[in-house]
């Protein structure tokens, strides 16, 4: 009888665990930290301005637009319009947390738009996979129609969770180039990696980078830390291998998941700048840089 009670108790506990996983998986995937959106001018970003957009489902979104900021060492622009870069951050970030990185990494002569996801930072709504994609659609439309931005030269950047938002955008919109950092393959593989005891049929999320990159024809630049434990480097390599277009892979040696900017440093930034400024195509197979 004692053994039977133990088995029944374990079964009930496991059933409860599955129920909680079903109910709260959005909360796990999208922790949605809140933070007030800073005023760019007040924090010394003179080329920045606050922006407000409305997503397709009516959600109010807030973020920053950074006008092109050409460095003195760069030649004067030859085109009346500039490239644009959409920035999609990781699942625990906000514009308030990452604006110094966005400012530091802004490619010369390129406009940047970064928004807080629904439920994140200062944006309204609730974070779900669908609401993130709707926000990305609104962001793309806003940047592509922005005066002075060339809609034929829109680049998309996504880190970690943002990689799924970025590949979703690149698979469905005309983009000149896609940059992803620490991309996972899909939500099912991440769930299996981190929650082995839970059956995958509970998963409602897709977040499918593999399926998306198979539809992306533009050049792709992929960064990944080579000691990433949260999103294994092998997942990034699988994303690169699945891409339909040309891919360049840059491994950041000694970097885990959350220190890529610090360890990658100027080399990371310069590679990103080079990619955005490049006009020639890449080779048609992934290459790995030391």
PDB file of N, CA, C and O in Angstrom, residues 30-83:
ATOM      1  N   UNK A  30       8.819  34.353 -22.000  1.00  0.00           N
ATOM      2  CA  UNK A  30       8.769  35.814 -22.110  1.00  0.00           C
ATOM      3  C   UNK A  30       8.598  36.417 -20.711  1.00  0.00           C
ATOM      4  O   UNK A  30       7.480  36.775 -20.317  1.00  0.00           O
ATOM      5  N   UNK A  31       9.667  36.521 -19.919  1.00  0.00           N
ATOM      6  CA  UNK A  31       9.540  37.045 -18.550  1.00  0.00           C
ATOM      7  C   UNK A  31       9.083  38.492 -18.487  1.00  0.00           C
ATOM      8  O   UNK A  31       8.605  38.954 -17.452  1.00  0.00           O
ATOM      9  N   UNK A  32       9.230  39.235 -19.569  1.00  0.00           N
ATOM     10  CA  UNK A  32       8.667  40.584 -19.720  1.00  0.00           C
ATOM     11  C   UNK A  32       9.007  41.526 -18.569  1.00  0.00           C
ATOM     12  O   UNK A  32       8.104  42.007 -17.865  1.00  0.00           O
ATOM     13  N   UNK A  33      10.296  41.829 -18.356  1.00  0.00           N
ATOM     14  CA  UNK A  33      10.629  42.833 -17.333  1.00  0.00           C
ATOM     15  C   UNK A  33      10.089  44.205 -17.714  1.00  0.00           C
ATOM     16  O   UNK A  33      10.013  44.554 -18.903  1.00  0.00           O
ATOM     17  N   UNK A  34       9.673  44.950 -16.732  1.00  0.00           N
ATOM     18  CA  UNK A  34       9.158  46.294 -16.960  1.00  0.00           C
ATOM     19  C   UNK A  34      10.236  47.322 -16.629  1.00  0.00           C
ATOM     20  O   UNK A  34      11.048  47.133 -15.714  1.00  0.00           O
ATOM     21  N   UNK A  35      10.263  48.412 -17.375  1.00  0.00           N
ATOM     22  CA  UNK A  35      11.195  49.509 -17.120  1.00  0.00           C
ATOM     23  C   UNK A  35      10.741  50.707 -17.929  1.00  0.00           C
ATOM     24  O   UNK A  35      10.300  50.568 -19.079  1.00  0.00           O
ATOM     25  N   UNK A  36      10.828  51.880 -17.333  1.00  0.00           N
ATOM     26  CA  UNK A  36      10.459  53.098 -18.051  1.00  0.00           C
ATOM     27  C   UNK A  36      11.426  53.345 -19.192  1.00  0.00           C
ATOM     28  O   UNK A  36      12.635  53.127 -19.058  1.00  0.00           O
ATOM     29  N   UNK A  37      10.892  53.795 -20.298  1.00  0.00           N
ATOM     30  CA  UNK A  37      11.734  54.105 -21.458  1.00  0.00           C
ATOM     31  C   UNK A  37      12.469  55.415 -21.208  1.00  0.00           C
ATOM     32  O   UNK A  37      11.837  56.453 -21.015  1.00  0.00           O
ATOM     33  N   UNK A  38      13.816  55.397 -21.208  1.00  0.00           N
ATOM     34  CA  UNK A  38      14.547  56.646 -20.965  1.00  0.00           C
ATOM     35  C   UNK A  38      14.447  57.596 -22.158  1.00  0.00           C
ATOM     36  O   UNK A  38      14.234  57.174 -23.294  1.00  0.00           O
ATOM     37  N   UNK A  39      14.602  58.888 -21.857  1.00  0.00           N
ATOM     38  CA  UNK A  39      14.651  59.894 -22.911  1.00  0.00           C
ATOM     39  C   UNK A  39      16.065  59.911 -23.482  1.00  0.00           C
ATOM     40  O   UNK A  39      17.034  60.113 -22.743  1.00  0.00           O
ATOM     41  N   UNK A  40      16.237  59.668 -24.787  1.00  0.00           N
ATOM     42  CA  UNK A  40      17.596  59.600 -25.345  1.00  0.00           C
ATOM     43  C   UNK A  40      18.423  60.852 -25.070  1.00  0.00           C
ATOM     44  O   UNK A  40      19.611  60.754 -24.727  1.00  0.00           O
ATOM     45  N   UNK A  41      17.815  62.015 -25.206  1.00  0.00           N
ATOM     46  CA  UNK A  41      18.567  63.251 -25.023  1.00  0.00           C
ATOM     47  C   UNK A  41      19.060  63.382 -23.583  1.00  0.00           C
ATOM     48  O   UNK A  41      20.168  63.881 -23.335  1.00  0.00           O
ATOM     49  N   UNK A  42      18.272  62.915 -22.626  1.00  0.00           N
ATOM     50  CA  UNK A  42      18.645  63.036 -21.217  1.00  0.00           C
ATOM     51  C   UNK A  42      19.812  62.125 -20.847  1.00  0.00           C
ATOM     52  O   UNK A  42      20.490  62.360 -19.849  1.00  0.00           O
ATOM     53  N   UNK A  43      20.018  61.060 -21.636  1.00  0.00           N
ATOM     54  CA  UNK A  43      21.143  60.160 -21.348  1.00  0.00           C
ATOM     55  C   UNK A  43      22.294  60.365 -22.331  1.00  0.00           C
ATOM     56  O   UNK A  43      23.192  59.537 -22.426  1.00  0.00           O
ATOM     57  N   UNK A  44      22.243  61.469 -23.072  1.00  0.00           N
ATOM     58  CA  UNK A  44      23.365  61.844 -23.923  1.00  0.00           C
ATOM     59  C   UNK A  44      23.368  61.259 -25.317  1.00  0.00           C
ATOM     60  O   UNK A  44      24.392  61.311 -26.007  1.00  0.00           O
ATOM     61  N   UNK A  45      22.242  60.705 -25.771  1.00  0.00           N
ATOM     62  CA  UNK A  45      22.153  60.162 -27.128  1.00  0.00           C
ATOM     63  C   UNK A  45      21.468  61.207 -27.990  1.00  0.00           C
ATOM     64  O   UNK A  45      20.235  61.217 -28.135  1.00  0.00           O
ATOM     65  N   UNK A  46      22.252  62.092 -28.585  1.00  0.00           N
ATOM     66  CA  UNK A  46      21.701  63.254 -29.278  1.00  0.00           C
ATOM     67  C   UNK A  46      20.982  62.890 -30.568  1.00  0.00           C
ATOM     68  O   UNK A  46      20.113  63.635 -31.022  1.00  0.00           O
ATOM     69  N   UNK A  47      21.354  61.776 -31.170  1.00  0.00           N
ATOM     70  CA  UNK A  47      20.698  61.396 -32.431  1.00  0.00           C
ATOM     71  C   UNK A  47      19.488  60.492 -32.197  1.00  0.00           C
ATOM     72  O   UNK A  47      18.934  59.931 -33.136  1.00  0.00           O
ATOM     73  N   UNK A  48      19.072  60.353 -30.928  1.00  0.00           N
ATOM     74  CA  UNK A  48      17.961  59.458 -30.619  1.00  0.00           C
ATOM     75  C   UNK A  48      16.680  60.209 -30.324  1.00  0.00           C
ATOM     76  O   UNK A  48      16.684  61.371 -29.919  1.00  0.00           O
ATOM     77  N   UNK A  49      15.549  59.520 -30.499  1.00  0.00           N
ATOM     78  CA  UNK A  49      14.250  60.064 -30.134  1.00  0.00           C
ATOM     79  C   UNK A  49      13.330  58.928 -29.712  1.00  0.00           C
ATOM     80  O   UNK A  49      13.466  57.792 -30.171  1.00  0.00           O
ATOM     81  N   UNK A  50      12.427  59.231 -28.813  1.00  0.00           N
ATOM     82  CA  UNK A  50      11.410  58.265 -28.436  1.00  0.00           C
ATOM     83  C   UNK A  50      10.413  58.095 -29.577  1.00  0.00           C
ATOM     84  O   UNK A  50      10.076  59.076 -30.268  1.00  0.00           O
ATOM     85  N   UNK A  51       9.948  56.871 -29.763  1.00  0.00           N
ATOM     86  CA  UNK A  51       8.920  56.626 -30.772  1.00  0.00           C
ATOM     87  C   UNK A  51       7.790  55.821 -30.143  1.00  0.00           C
ATOM     88  O   UNK A  51       8.000  55.063 -29.185  1.00  0.00           O
ATOM     89  N   UNK A  52       6.601  55.990 -30.687  1.00  0.00           N
ATOM     90  CA  UNK A  52       5.443  55.221 -30.288  1.00  0.00           C
ATOM     91  C   UNK A  52       4.802  54.630 -31.537  1.00  0.00           C
ATOM     92  O   UNK A  52       4.615  55.337 -32.528  1.00  0.00           O
ATOM     93  N   UNK A  53       4.506  53.345 -31.499  1.00  0.00           N
ATOM     94  CA  UNK A  53       3.844  52.661 -32.599  1.00  0.00           C
ATOM     95  C   UNK A  53       2.642  51.907 -32.062  1.00  0.00           C
ATOM     96  O   UNK A  53       2.545  51.644 -30.859  1.00  0.00           O
ATOM     97  N   UNK A  54       1.756  51.549 -32.961  1.00  0.00           N
ATOM     98  CA  UNK A  54       0.617  50.714 -32.595  1.00  0.00           C
ATOM     99  C   UNK A  54       0.696  49.441 -33.418  1.00  0.00           C
ATOM    100  O   UNK A  54       0.749  49.477 -34.649  1.00  0.00           O
ATOM    101  N   UNK A  55       0.736  48.317 -32.722  1.00  0.00           N
ATOM    102  CA  UNK A  55       0.798  47.013 -33.385  1.00  0.00           C
ATOM    103  C   UNK A  55      -0.520  46.713 -34.084  1.00  0.00           C
ATOM    104  O   UNK A  55      -1.531  47.388 -33.866  1.00  0.00           O
ATOM    105  N   UNK A  56      -0.505  45.697 -34.919  1.00  0.00           N
ATOM    106  CA  UNK A  56      -1.701  45.337 -35.669  1.00  0.00           C
ATOM    107  C   UNK A  56      -2.876  44.959 -34.797  1.00  0.00           C
ATOM    108  O   UNK A  56      -4.031  45.080 -35.203  1.00  0.00           O
ATOM    109  N   UNK A  57      -2.600  44.485 -33.575  1.00  0.00           N
ATOM    110  CA  UNK A  57      -3.684  44.123 -32.665  1.00  0.00           C
ATOM    111  C   UNK A  57      -4.070  45.261 -31.733  1.00  0.00           C
ATOM    112  O   UNK A  57      -4.835  45.074 -30.783  1.00  0.00           O
ATOM    113  N   UNK A  58      -3.529  46.473 -32.020  1.00  0.00           N
ATOM    114  CA  UNK A  58      -3.879  47.648 -31.226  1.00  0.00           C
ATOM    115  C   UNK A  58      -2.988  47.916 -30.042  1.00  0.00           C
ATOM    116  O   UNK A  58      -3.221  48.869 -29.290  1.00  0.00           O
ATOM    117  N   UNK A  59      -1.942  47.110 -29.835  1.00  0.00           N
ATOM    118  CA  UNK A  59      -1.048  47.289 -28.700  1.00  0.00           C
ATOM    119  C   UNK A  59      -0.143  48.493 -28.903  1.00  0.00           C
ATOM    120  O   UNK A  59       0.449  48.652 -29.972  1.00  0.00           O
ATOM    121  N   UNK A  60      -0.023  49.309 -27.889  1.00  0.00           N
ATOM    122  CA  UNK A  60       0.865  50.469 -27.940  1.00  0.00           C
ATOM    123  C   UNK A  60       2.286  50.033 -27.635  1.00  0.00           C
ATOM    124  O   UNK A  60       2.555  49.385 -26.621  1.00  0.00           O
ATOM    125  N   UNK A  61       3.199  50.375 -28.525  1.00  0.00           N
ATOM    126  CA  UNK A  61       4.607  50.010 -28.392  1.00  0.00           C
ATOM    127  C   UNK A  61       5.452  51.269 -28.290  1.00  0.00           C
ATOM    128  O   UNK A  61       5.151  52.281 -28.938  1.00  0.00           O
ATOM    129  N   UNK A  62       6.521  51.201 -27.514  1.00  0.00           N
ATOM    130  CA  UNK A  62       7.438  52.332 -27.395  1.00  0.00           C
ATOM    131  C   UNK A  62       8.860  51.862 -27.641  1.00  0.00           C
ATOM    132  O   UNK A  62       9.188  50.686 -27.475  1.00  0.00           O
ATOM    133  N   UNK A  63       9.693  52.786 -28.055  1.00  0.00           N
ATOM    134  CA  UNK A  63      11.087  52.443 -28.305  1.00  0.00           C
ATOM    135  C   UNK A  63      11.895  53.653 -28.682  1.00  0.00           C
ATOM    136  O   UNK A  63      11.485  54.795 -28.447  1.00  0.00           O
ATOM    137  N   UNK A  64      13.052  53.389 -29.260  1.00  0.00           N
ATOM    138  CA  UNK A  64      13.963  54.439 -29.707  1.00  0.00           C
ATOM    139  C   UNK A  64      14.183  54.342 -31.206  1.00  0.00           C
ATOM    140  O   UNK A  64      14.304  53.237 -31.756  1.00  0.00           O
ATOM    141  N   UNK A  65      14.275  55.513 -31.817  1.00  0.00           N
ATOM    142  CA  UNK A  65      14.793  55.619 -33.180  1.00  0.00           C
ATOM    143  C   UNK A  65      16.089  56.413 -33.106  1.00  0.00           C
ATOM    144  O   UNK A  65      16.130  57.514 -32.537  1.00  0.00           O
ATOM    145  N   UNK A  66      17.161  55.838 -33.669  1.00  0.00           N
ATOM    146  CA  UNK A  66      18.451  56.518 -33.730  1.00  0.00           C
ATOM    147  C   UNK A  66      18.722  56.917 -35.171  1.00  0.00           C
ATOM    148  O   UNK A  66      18.827  56.055 -36.053  1.00  0.00           O
ATOM    149  N   UNK A  67      18.800  58.218 -35.411  1.00  0.00           N
ATOM    150  CA  UNK A  67      19.090  58.710 -36.753  1.00  0.00           C
ATOM    151  C   UNK A  67      20.506  58.305 -37.144  1.00  0.00           C
ATOM    152  O   UNK A  67      21.362  58.064 -36.285  1.00  0.00           O
ATOM    153  N   UNK A  68      20.797  58.211 -38.460  1.00  0.00           N
ATOM    154  CA  UNK A  68      22.148  57.855 -38.902  1.00  0.00           C
ATOM    155  C   UNK A  68      23.183  58.771 -38.264  1.00  0.00           C
ATOM    156  O   UNK A  68      23.011  59.982 -38.209  1.00  0.00           O
ATOM    157  N   UNK A  69      24.250  58.178 -37.781  1.00  0.00           N
ATOM    158  CA  UNK A  69      25.282  58.912 -37.064  1.00  0.00           C
ATOM    159  C   UNK A  69      26.624  58.574 -37.696  1.00  0.00           C
ATOM    160  O   UNK A  69      27.328  57.676 -37.256  1.00  0.00           O
ATOM    161  N   UNK A  70      26.982  59.262 -38.780  1.00  0.00           N
ATOM    162  CA  UNK A  70      28.183  58.958 -39.537  1.00  0.00           C
ATOM    163  C   UNK A  70      29.430  59.389 -38.779  1.00  0.00           C
ATOM    164  O   UNK A  70      29.512  60.522 -38.294  1.00  0.00           O
ATOM    165  N   UNK A  71      30.381  58.474 -38.659  1.00  0.00           N
ATOM    166  CA  UNK A  71      31.641  58.791 -37.998  1.00  0.00           C
ATOM    167  C   UNK A  71      32.497  59.684 -38.896  1.00  0.00           C
ATOM    168  O   UNK A  71      32.411  59.645 -40.121  1.00  0.00           O
ATOM    169  N   UNK A  72      33.368  60.450 -38.262  1.00  0.00           N
ATOM    170  CA  UNK A  72      34.222  61.367 -39.018  1.00  0.00           C
ATOM    171  C   UNK A  72      35.146  60.625 -39.975  1.00  0.00           C
ATOM    172  O   UNK A  72      35.524  61.148 -41.014  1.00  0.00           O
ATOM    173  N   UNK A  73      35.519  59.396 -39.608  1.00  0.00           N
ATOM    174  CA  UNK A  73      36.453  58.652 -40.449  1.00  0.00           C
ATOM    175  C   UNK A  73      35.761  58.081 -41.684  1.00  0.00           C
ATOM    176  O   UNK A  73      36.421  57.602 -42.600  1.00  0.00           O
ATOM    177  N   UNK A  74      34.429  58.124 -41.717  1.00  0.00           N
ATOM    178  CA  UNK A  74      33.703  57.590 -42.847  1.00  0.00           C
ATOM    179  C   UNK A  74      33.608  58.635 -43.950  1.00  0.00           C
ATOM    180  O   UNK A  74      33.494  59.840 -43.689  1.00  0.00           O
ATOM    181  N   UNK A  75      33.612  58.213 -45.222  1.00  0.00           N
ATOM    182  CA  UNK A  75      33.421  59.167 -46.305  1.00  0.00           C
ATOM    183  C   UNK A  75      31.995  59.691 -46.282  1.00  0.00           C
ATOM    184  O   UNK A  75      31.094  59.041 -45.745  1.00  0.00           O
ATOM    185  N   UNK A  76      31.756  60.875 -46.854  1.00  0.00           N
ATOM    186  CA  UNK A  76      30.395  61.411 -46.866  1.00  0.00           C
ATOM    187  C   UNK A  76      29.472  60.492 -47.650  1.00  0.00           C
ATOM    188  O   UNK A  76      29.889  59.838 -48.607  1.00  0.00           O
ATOM    189  N   UNK A  77      28.211  60.392 -47.251  1.00  0.00           N
ATOM    190  CA  UNK A  77      27.279  59.503 -47.941  1.00  0.00           C
ATOM    191  C   UNK A  77      27.033  59.946 -49.372  1.00  0.00           C
ATOM    192  O   UNK A  77      27.001  61.131 -49.675  1.00  0.00           O
ATOM    193  N   UNK A  78      26.890  58.971 -50.262  1.00  0.00           N
ATOM    194  CA  UNK A  78      26.635  59.269 -51.668  1.00  0.00           C
ATOM    195  C   UNK A  78      25.161  59.124 -52.021  1.00  0.00           C
ATOM    196  O   UNK A  78      24.757  59.449 -53.109  1.00  0.00           O
ATOM    197  N   UNK A  79      24.367  58.594 -51.097  1.00  0.00           N
ATOM    198  CA  UNK A  79      22.949  58.391 -51.330  1.00  0.00           C
ATOM    199  C   UNK A  79      22.146  59.299 -50.418  1.00  0.00           C
ATOM    200  O   UNK A  79      22.525  59.528 -49.265  1.00  0.00           O
ATOM    201  N   UNK A  80      21.022  59.844 -50.900  1.00  0.00           N
ATOM    202  CA  UNK A  80      20.188  60.693 -50.038  1.00  0.00           C
ATOM    203  C   UNK A  80      19.466  59.904 -48.953  1.00  0.00           C
ATOM    204  O   UNK A  80      18.900  60.490 -48.036  1.00  0.00           O
ATOM    205  N   UNK A  81      19.462  58.587 -49.069  1.00  0.00           N
ATOM    206  CA  UNK A  81      18.823  57.749 -48.061  1.00  0.00           C
ATOM    207  C   UNK A  81      19.855  56.856 -47.386  1.00  0.00           C
ATOM    208  O   UNK A  81      20.947  56.641 -47.909  1.00  0.00           O
ATOM    209  N   UNK A  82      19.490  56.327 -46.225  1.00  0.00           N
ATOM    210  CA  UNK A  82      20.408  55.521 -45.426  1.00  0.00           C
ATOM    211  C   UNK A  82      19.834  54.131 -45.200  1.00  0.00           C
ATOM    212  O   UNK A  82      18.622  53.934 -45.235  1.00  0.00           O
ATOM    213  N   UNK A  83      20.711  53.157 -44.934  1.00  0.00           N
ATOM    214  CA  UNK A  83      20.205  51.847 -44.503  1.00  0.00           C
ATOM    215  C   UNK A  83      19.503  51.969 -43.155  1.00  0.00           C
ATOM    216  O   UNK A  83      19.722  52.924 -42.408  1.00  0.00           O
TER     217      UNK A  83
END
